[in-house]
mmCIF file of C-alpha atoms in Angstrom:
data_model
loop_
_atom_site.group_PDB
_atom_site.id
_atom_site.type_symbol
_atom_site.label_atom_id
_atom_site.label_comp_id
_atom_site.label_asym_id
_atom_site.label_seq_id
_atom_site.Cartn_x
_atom_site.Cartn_y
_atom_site.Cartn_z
ATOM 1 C CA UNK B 11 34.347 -100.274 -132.567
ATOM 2 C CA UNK B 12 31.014 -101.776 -134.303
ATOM 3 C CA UNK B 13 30.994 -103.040 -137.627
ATOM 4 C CA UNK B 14 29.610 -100.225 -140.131
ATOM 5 C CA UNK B 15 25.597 -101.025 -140.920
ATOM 6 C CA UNK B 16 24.987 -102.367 -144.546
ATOM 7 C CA UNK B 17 22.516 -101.648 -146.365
ATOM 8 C CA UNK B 18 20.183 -103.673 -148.551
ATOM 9 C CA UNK B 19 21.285 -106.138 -151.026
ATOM 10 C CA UNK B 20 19.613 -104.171 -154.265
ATOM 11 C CA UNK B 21 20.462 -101.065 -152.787
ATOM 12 C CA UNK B 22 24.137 -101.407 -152.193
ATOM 13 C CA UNK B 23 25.008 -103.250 -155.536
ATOM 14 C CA UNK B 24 22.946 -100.134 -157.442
ATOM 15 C CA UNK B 25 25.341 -97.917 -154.975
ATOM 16 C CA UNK B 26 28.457 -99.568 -155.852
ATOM 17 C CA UNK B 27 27.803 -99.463 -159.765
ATOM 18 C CA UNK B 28 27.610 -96.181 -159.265
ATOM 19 C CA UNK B 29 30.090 -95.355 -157.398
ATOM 20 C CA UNK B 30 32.692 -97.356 -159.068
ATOM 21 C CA UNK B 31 31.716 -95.245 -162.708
ATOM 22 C CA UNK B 32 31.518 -91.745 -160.500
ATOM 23 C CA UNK B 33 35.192 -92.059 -159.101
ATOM 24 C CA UNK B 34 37.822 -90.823 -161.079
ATOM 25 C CA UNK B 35 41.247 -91.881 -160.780
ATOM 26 C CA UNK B 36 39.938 -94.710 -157.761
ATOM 27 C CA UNK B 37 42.824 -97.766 -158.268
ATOM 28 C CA UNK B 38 42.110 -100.821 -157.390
ATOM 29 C CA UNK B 39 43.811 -103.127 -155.302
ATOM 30 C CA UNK B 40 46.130 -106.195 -156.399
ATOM 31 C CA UNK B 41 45.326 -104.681 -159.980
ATOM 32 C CA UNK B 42 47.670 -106.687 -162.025
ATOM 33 C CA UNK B 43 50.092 -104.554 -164.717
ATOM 34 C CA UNK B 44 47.615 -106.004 -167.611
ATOM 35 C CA UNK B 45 44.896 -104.309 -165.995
ATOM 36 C CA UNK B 46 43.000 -107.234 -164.456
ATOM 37 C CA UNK B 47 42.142 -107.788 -160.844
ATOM 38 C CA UNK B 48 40.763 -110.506 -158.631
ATOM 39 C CA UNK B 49 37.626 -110.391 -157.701
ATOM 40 C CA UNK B 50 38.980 -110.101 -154.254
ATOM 41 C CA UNK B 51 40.705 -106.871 -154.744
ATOM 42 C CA UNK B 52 37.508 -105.673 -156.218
ATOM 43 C CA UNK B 53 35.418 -106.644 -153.859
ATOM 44 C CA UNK B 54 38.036 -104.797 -150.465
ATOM 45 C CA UNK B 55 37.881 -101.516 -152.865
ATOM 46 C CA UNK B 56 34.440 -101.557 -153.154
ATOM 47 C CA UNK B 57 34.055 -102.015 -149.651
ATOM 48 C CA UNK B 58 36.282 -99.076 -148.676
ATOM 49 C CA UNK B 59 34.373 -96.697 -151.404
ATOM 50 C CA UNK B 60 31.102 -97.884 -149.430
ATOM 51 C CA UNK B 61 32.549 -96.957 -145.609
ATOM 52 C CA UNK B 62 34.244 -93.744 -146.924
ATOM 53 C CA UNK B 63 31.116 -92.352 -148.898
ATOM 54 C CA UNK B 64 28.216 -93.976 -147.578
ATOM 55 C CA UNK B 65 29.064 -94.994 -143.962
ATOM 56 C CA UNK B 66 31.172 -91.287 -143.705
ATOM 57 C CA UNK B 67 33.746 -93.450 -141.980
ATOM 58 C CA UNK B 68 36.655 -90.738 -140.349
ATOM 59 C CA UNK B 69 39.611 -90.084 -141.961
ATOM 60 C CA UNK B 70 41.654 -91.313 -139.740
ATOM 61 C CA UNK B 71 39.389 -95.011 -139.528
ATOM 62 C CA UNK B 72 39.496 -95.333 -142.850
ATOM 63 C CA UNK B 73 43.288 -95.599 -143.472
ATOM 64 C CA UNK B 74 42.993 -97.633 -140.718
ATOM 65 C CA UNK B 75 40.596 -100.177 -142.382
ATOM 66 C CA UNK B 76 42.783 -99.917 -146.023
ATOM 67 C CA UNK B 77 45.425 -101.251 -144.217
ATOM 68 C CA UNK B 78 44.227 -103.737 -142.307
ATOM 69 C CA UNK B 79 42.416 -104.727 -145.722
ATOM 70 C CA UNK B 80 45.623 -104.817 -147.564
ATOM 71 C CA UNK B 81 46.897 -107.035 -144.717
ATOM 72 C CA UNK B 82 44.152 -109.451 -145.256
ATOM 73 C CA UNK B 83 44.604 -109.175 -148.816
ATOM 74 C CA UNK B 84 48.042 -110.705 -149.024
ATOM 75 C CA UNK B 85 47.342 -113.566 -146.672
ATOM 76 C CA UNK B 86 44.298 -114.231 -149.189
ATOM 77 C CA UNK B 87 46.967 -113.760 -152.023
ATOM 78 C CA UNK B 88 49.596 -116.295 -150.301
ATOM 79 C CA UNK B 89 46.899 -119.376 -149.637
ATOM 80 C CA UNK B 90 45.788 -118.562 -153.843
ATOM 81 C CA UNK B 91 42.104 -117.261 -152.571
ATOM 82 C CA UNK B 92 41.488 -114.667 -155.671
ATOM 83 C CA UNK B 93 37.244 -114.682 -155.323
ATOM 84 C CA UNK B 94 34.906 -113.769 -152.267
ATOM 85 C CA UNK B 95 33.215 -117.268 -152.677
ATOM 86 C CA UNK B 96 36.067 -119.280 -152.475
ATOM 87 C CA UNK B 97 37.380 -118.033 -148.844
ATOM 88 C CA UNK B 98 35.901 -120.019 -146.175
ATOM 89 C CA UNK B 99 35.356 -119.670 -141.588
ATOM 90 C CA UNK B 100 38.527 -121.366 -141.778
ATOM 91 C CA UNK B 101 40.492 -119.114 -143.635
ATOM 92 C CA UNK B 102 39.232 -116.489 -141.536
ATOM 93 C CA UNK B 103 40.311 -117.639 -138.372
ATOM 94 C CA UNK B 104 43.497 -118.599 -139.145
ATOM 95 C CA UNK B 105 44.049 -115.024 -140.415
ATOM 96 C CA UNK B 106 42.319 -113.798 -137.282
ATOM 97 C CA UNK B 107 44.942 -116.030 -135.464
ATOM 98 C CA UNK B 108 48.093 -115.234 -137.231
ATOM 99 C CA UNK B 109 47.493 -110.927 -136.053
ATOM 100 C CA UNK B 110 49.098 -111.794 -132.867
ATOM 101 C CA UNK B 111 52.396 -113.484 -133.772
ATOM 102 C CA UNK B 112 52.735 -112.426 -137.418
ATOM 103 C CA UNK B 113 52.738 -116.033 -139.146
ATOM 104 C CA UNK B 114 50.840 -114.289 -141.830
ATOM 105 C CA UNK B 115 53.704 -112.462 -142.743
ATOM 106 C CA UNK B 116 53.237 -108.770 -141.188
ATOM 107 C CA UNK B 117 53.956 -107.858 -138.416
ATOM 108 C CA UNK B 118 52.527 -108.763 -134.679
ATOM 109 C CA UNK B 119 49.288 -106.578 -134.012
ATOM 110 C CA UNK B 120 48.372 -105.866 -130.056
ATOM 111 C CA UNK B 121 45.122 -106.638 -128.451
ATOM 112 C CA UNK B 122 43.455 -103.324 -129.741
ATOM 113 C CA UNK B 123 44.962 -103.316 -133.579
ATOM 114 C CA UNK B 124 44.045 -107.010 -133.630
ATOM 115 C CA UNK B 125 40.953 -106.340 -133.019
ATOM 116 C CA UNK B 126 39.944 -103.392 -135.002
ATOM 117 C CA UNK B 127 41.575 -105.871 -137.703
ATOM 118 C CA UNK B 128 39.357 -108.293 -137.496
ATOM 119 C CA UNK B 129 36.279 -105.586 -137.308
ATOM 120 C CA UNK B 130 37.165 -104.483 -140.967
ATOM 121 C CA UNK B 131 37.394 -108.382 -141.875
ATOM 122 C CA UNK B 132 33.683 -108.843 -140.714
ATOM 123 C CA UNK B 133 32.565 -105.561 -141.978
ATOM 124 C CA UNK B 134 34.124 -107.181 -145.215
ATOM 125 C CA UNK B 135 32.095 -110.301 -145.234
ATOM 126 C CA UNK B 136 29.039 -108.807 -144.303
ATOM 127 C CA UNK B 137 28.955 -106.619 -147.144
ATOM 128 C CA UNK B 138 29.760 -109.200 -149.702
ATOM 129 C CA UNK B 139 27.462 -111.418 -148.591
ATOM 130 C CA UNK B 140 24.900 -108.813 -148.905
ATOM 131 C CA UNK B 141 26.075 -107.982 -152.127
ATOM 132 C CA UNK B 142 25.637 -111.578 -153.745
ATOM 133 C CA UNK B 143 29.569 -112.116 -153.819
ATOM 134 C CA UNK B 144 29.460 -114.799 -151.636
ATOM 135 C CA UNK B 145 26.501 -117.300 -150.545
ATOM 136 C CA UNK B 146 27.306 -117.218 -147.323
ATOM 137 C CA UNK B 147 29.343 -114.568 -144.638
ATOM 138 C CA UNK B 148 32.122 -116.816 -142.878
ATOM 139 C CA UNK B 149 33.437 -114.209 -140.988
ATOM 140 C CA UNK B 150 29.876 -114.058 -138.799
ATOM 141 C CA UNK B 151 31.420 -116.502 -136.108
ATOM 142 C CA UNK B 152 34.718 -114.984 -135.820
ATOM 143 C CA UNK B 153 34.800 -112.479 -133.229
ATOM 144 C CA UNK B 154 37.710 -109.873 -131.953
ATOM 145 C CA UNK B 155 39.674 -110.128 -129.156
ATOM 146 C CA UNK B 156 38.274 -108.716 -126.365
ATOM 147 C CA UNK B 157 40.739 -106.148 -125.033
ATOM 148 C CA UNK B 158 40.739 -105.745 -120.737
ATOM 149 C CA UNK B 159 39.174 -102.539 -119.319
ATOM 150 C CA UNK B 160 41.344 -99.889 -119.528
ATOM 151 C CA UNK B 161 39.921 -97.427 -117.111
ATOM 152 C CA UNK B 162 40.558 -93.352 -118.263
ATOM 153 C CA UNK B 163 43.446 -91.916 -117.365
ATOM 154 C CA UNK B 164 42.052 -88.425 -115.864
ATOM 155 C CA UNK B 165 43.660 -85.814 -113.652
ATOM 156 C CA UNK B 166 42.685 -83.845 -110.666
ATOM 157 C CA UNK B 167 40.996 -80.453 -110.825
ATOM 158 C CA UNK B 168 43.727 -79.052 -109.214
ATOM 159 C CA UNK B 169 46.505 -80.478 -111.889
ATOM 160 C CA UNK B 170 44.051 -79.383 -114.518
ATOM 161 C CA UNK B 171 43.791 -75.948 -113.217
ATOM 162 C CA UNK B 172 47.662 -75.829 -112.930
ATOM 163 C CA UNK B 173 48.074 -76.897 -116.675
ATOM 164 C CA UNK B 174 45.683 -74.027 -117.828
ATOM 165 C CA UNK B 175 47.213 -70.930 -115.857
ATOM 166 C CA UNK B 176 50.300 -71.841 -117.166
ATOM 167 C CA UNK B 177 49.520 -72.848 -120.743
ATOM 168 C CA UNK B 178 49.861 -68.850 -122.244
ATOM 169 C CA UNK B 179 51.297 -65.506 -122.317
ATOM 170 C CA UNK B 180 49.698 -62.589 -123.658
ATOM 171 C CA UNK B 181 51.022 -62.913 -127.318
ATOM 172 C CA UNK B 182 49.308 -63.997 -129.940
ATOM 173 C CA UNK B 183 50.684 -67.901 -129.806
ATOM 174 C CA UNK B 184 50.305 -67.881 -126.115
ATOM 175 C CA UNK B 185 46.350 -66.253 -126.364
ATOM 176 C CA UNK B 186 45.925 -69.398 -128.660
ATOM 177 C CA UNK B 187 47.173 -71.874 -126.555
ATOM 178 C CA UNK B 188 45.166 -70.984 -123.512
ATOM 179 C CA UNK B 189 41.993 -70.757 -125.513
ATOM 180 C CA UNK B 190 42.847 -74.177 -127.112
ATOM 181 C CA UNK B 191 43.239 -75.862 -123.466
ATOM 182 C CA UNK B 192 40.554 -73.988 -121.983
ATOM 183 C CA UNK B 193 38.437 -75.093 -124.857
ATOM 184 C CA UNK B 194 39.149 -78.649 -124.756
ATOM 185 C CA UNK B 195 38.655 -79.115 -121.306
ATOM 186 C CA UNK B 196 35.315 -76.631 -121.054
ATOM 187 C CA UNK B 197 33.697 -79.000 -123.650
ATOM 188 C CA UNK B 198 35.316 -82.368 -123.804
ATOM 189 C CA UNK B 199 36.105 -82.561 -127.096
ATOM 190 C CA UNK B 200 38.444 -84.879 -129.329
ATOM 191 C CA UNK B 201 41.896 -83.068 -130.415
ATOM 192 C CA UNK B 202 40.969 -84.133 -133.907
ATOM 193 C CA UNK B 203 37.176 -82.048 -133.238
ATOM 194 C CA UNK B 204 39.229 -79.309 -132.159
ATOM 195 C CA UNK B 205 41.796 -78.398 -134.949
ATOM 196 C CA UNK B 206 38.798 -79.154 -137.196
ATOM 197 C CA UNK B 207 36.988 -76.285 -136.552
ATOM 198 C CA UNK B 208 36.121 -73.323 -138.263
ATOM 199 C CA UNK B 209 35.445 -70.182 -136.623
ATOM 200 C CA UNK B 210 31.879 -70.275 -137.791
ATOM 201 C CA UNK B 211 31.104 -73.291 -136.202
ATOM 202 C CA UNK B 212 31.192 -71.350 -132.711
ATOM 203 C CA UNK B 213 28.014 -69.721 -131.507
ATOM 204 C CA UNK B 214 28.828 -66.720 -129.391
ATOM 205 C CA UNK B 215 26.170 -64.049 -128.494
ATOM 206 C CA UNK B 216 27.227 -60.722 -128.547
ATOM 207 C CA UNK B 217 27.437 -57.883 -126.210
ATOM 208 C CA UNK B 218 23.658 -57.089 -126.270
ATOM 209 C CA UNK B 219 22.142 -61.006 -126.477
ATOM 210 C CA UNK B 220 22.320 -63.320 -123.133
ATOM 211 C CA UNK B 221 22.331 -66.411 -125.099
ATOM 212 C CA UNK B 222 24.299 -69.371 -124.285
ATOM 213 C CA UNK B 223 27.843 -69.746 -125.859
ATOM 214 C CA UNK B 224 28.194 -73.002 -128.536
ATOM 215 C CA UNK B 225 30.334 -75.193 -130.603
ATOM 216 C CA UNK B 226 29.430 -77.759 -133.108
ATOM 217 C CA UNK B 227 31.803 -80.262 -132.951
ATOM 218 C CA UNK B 228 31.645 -82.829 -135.559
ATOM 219 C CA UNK B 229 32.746 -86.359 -134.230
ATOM 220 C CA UNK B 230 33.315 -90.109 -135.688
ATOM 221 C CA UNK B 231 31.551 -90.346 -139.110
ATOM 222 C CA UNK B 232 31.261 -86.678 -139.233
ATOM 223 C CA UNK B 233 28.215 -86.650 -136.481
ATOM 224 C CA UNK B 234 27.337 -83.031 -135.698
ATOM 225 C CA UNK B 235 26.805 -82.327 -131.755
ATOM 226 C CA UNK B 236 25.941 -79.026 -129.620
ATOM 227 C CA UNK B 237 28.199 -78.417 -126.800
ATOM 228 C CA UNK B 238 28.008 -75.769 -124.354
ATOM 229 C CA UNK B 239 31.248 -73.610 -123.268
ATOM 230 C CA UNK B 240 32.414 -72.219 -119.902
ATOM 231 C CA UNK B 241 32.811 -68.660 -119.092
ATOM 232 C CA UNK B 242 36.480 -69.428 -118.562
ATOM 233 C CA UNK B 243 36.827 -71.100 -121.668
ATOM 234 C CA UNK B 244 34.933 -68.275 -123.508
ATOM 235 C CA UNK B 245 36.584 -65.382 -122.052
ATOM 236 C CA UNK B 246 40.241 -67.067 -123.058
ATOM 237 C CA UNK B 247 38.847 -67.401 -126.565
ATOM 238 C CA UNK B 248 37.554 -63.701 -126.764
ATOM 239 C CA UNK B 249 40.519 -62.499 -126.018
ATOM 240 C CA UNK B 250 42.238 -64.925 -128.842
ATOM 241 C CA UNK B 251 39.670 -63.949 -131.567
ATOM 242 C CA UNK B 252 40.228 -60.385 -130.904
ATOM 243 C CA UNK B 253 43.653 -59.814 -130.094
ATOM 244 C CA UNK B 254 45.341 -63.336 -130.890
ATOM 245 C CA UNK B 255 44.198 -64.840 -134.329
ATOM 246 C CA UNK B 256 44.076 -61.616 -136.682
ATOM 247 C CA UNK B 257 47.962 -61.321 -135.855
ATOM 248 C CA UNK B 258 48.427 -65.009 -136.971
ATOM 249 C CA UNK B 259 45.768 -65.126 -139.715
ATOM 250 C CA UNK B 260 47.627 -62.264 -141.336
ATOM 251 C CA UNK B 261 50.938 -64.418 -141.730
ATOM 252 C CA UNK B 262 49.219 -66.712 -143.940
ATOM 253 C CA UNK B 263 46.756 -66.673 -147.314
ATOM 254 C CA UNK B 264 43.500 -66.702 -145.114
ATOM 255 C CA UNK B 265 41.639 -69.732 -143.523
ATOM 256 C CA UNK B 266 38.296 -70.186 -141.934
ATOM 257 C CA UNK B 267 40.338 -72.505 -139.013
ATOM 258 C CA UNK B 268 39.519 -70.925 -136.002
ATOM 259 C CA UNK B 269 42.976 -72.606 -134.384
ATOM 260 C CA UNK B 270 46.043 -71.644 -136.342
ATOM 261 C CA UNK B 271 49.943 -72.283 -136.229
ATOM 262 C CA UNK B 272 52.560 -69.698 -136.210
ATOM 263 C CA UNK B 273 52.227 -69.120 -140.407
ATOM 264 C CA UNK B 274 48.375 -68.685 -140.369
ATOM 265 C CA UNK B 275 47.408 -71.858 -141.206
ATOM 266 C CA UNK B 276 45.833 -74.421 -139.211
ATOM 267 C CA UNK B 277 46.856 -76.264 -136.530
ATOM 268 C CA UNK B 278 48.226 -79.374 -136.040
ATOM 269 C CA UNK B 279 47.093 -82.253 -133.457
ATOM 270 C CA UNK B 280 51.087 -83.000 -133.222
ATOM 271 C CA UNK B 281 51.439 -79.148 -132.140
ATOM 272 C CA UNK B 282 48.764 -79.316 -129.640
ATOM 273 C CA UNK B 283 50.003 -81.903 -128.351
ATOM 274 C CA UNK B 284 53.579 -80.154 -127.431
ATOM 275 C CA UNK B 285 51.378 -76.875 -126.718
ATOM 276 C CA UNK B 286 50.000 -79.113 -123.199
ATOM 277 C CA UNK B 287 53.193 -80.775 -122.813
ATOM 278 C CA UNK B 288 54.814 -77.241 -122.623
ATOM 279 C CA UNK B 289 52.031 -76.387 -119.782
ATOM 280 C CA UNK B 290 52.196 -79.189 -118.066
ATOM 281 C CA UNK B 291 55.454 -78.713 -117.628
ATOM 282 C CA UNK B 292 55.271 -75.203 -116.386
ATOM 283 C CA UNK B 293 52.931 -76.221 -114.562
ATOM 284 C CA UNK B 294 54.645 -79.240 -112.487
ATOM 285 C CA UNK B 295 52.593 -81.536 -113.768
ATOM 286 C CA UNK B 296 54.279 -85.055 -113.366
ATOM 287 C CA UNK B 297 51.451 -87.648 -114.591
ATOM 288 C CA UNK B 298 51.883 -88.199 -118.289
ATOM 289 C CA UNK B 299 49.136 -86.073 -120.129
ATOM 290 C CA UNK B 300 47.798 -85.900 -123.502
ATOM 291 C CA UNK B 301 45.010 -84.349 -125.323
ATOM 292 C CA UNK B 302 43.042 -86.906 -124.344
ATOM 293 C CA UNK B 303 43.568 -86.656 -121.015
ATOM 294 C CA UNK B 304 41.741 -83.501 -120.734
ATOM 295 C CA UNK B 305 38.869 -85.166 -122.258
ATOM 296 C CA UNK B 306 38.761 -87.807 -120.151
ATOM 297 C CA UNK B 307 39.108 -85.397 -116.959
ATOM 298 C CA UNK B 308 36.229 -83.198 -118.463
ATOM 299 C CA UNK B 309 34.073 -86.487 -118.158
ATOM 300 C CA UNK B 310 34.923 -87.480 -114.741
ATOM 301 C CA UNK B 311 34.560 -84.144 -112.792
ATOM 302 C CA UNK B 312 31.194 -84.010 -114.792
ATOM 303 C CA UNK B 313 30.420 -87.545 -112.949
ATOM 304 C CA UNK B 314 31.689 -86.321 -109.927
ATOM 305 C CA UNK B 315 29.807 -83.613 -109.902
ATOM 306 C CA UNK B 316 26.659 -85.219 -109.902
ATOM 307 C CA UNK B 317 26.455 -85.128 -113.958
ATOM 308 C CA UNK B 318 23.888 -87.739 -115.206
ATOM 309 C CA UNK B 319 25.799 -90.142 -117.531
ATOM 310 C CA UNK B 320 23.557 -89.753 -119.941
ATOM 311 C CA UNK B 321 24.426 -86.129 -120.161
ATOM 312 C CA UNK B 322 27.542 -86.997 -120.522
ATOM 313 C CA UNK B 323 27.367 -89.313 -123.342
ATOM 314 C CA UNK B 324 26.045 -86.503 -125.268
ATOM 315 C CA UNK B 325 28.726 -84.113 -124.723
ATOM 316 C CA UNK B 326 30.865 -86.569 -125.330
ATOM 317 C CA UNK B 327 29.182 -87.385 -128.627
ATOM 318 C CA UNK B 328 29.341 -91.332 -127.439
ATOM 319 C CA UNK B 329 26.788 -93.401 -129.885
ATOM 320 C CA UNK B 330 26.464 -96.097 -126.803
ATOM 321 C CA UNK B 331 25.993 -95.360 -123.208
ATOM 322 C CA UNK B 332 27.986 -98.232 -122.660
ATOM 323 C CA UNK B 333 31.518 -96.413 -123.613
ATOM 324 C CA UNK B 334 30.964 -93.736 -121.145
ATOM 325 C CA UNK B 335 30.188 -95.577 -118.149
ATOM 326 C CA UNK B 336 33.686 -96.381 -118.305
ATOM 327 C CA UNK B 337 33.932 -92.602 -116.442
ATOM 328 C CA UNK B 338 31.463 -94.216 -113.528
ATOM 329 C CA UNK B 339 33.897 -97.158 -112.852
ATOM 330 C CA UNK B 340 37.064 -94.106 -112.130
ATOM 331 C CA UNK B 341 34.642 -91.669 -110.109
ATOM 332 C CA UNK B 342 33.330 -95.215 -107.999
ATOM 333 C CA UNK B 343 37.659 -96.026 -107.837
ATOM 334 C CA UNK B 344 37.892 -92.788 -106.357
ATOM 335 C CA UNK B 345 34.831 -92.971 -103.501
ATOM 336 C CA UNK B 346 36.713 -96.765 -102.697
ATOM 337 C CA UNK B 347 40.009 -94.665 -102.155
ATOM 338 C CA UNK B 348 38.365 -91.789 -100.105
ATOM 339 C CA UNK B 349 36.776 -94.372 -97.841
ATOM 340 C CA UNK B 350 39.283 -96.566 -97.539
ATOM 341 C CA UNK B 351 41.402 -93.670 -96.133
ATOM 342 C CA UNK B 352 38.972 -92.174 -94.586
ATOM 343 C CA UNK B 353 36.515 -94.205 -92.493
ATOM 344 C CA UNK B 354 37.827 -95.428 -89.084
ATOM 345 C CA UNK B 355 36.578 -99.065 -89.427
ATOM 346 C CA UNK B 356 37.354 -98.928 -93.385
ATOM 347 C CA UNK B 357 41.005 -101.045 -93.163
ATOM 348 C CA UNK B 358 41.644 -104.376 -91.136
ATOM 349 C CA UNK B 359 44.716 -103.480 -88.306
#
């Protein structure tokens, strides 16, 4: 994760004024029961109003960052630091240090949540700075953890081919669930892309066109992308659309969500989730398996079909190459393993 982009120093405190009089009901936090507020408190809400409104942060990131915020908060509270100018490098590190063990209070962060900790902290700095709040950012120096490689946990073509023959029957839930896993795996997209979408966001030609069959997913900070899908993936979601989704739609009030749940409204991630579980099971599948998974399996069968990687970043909707030439390091695991088992001369007696 990169620290959102700022913008000028004129433009953001105009932005902020603004935003701050446009946003009804928005509390501020450490706001005292007289009404006041440090300037601290102030300064992490305006912050979080510029990454939600401005930056389009996700959802999901952003309760991530008011939390780690309110973490940083109190430690600022407990060592009496109520203004942006008064908090110091020092300060900063030892709350950088303290994520591990808890001596700030909370309670002990991993490598990863450490990390994306100390990301909002700098993101923090950087904007006050920039604002005029403080002369100076001393969070510039103090860097996150950096977390080992964790190399994608994908699957085999075979064990992915299992999981989708078994995900369905031909009711209504069971059309939906093979279109859903068909669908994620046919375009590689996030679980949260997935239950996000609307039935207009898919591009299907019809009987008379020979167009190419689309999605537009919409990824982190609500970037829009074009993906292509399968013919396998496409025919399982025909057959939802016309003989799966009007039974479920019908249970509920009516919804543009082109996934829905057994009362017509849309699905959950936590459903989907037990929806491949449930297949993988039928299935035989022993390795552990997740939404995710068929994401990251989409990626490396690409690679090891001879995909170009930056292809792949786009489908993948990655803003740096970097993050998906992690996929190159699993496909270059798997030539080691073929030749190592392989080749006569490949093992030392």
């Amino acid at each position: 994760m990169t620290s959102p982009g700022i913008p000028t120093q004129s433009a953001a405190t105009q932005s902020v004024a603004t935003r701050r009089a446009s946003t009804p009901g928005a509390s501020t936090p450490g706001a005292s029961a007289g009404g006041a507020s440090s300037g601290v408190a102030r300064g992490i809400q305006d912050y979080l109003l510029h990454v939600g409104v401005e930056r389009g942060l996700a959802p999901n990131t952003l309760q991530a960052y008011k939390r780690d915020l309110r973490r940083y908060q109190q430690f600022l509270d407990a060592a009496e630091l109520t203004e942006p100018a008064s908090i110091g490098r020092r300060h900063v590190s030892e709350f950088a240090q303290g994520l591990s063990d808890g001596v700030d209070g909370g309670t002990p962060l991993g490598l990863r949540s450490a990390a994306r900790t100390i990301v909002a902290v700098r993101g923090l700095h950087k904007f006050w700075a920039l604002e005029g709040l403080s002369d100076a950012d001393p969070a510039a120096d103090v860097h996150p953890p950096q977390a080992g490689r964790r190399l994608p946990k994908a699957i085999s073509v075979h064990d992915v081919t299992s999981i989708l023959e078994a995900a369905g029957t031909d009711t209504p839930s069971g059309l939906r669930d093979t279109a859903m896993l068909e669908f994620l795996y046919s375009t590689g997209a996030r679980i949260s892309e997935a239950v996000g979408l609307d039935v207009d966001d898919l591009v299907l030609p019809d009987a008379t066109e020979d167009g190419p069959s689309l999605v537009r997913l919409f990824g982190k900070g609500s970037k829009e992308r074009i993906v292509p899908i399968g013919s396998y993936a496409l025919r399982a979601l025909d057959a939802y659309l016309v003989r799966g989704r009007p039974a479920l739609v019908a249970k509920g009030g009516g919804t543009p969500a082109l996934f829905l749940n057994a009362r017509g409204g849309r699905i959950s991630r936590q459903s989907v989730w037990t929806i491949l579980k449930v297949a993988a099971e039928r299935a035989g599948v022993t390795a552990d398996v997740s939404p995710h998974t068929l994401r990251h399996s989409f990626a490396t069968h690409l690679l090891e079909g001879g995909a170009d990687v930056r292809v792949v970043q786009e489908l993948l909707g990655h803003a740096s190459v970097t993050t998906t030439q992690v996929y190159t390091l699993v496909t270059a695991e798997t030539l080691r393993e073929v030749y190592a088992a392989a080749h006569p001369r490949a093992l030392a007696d």
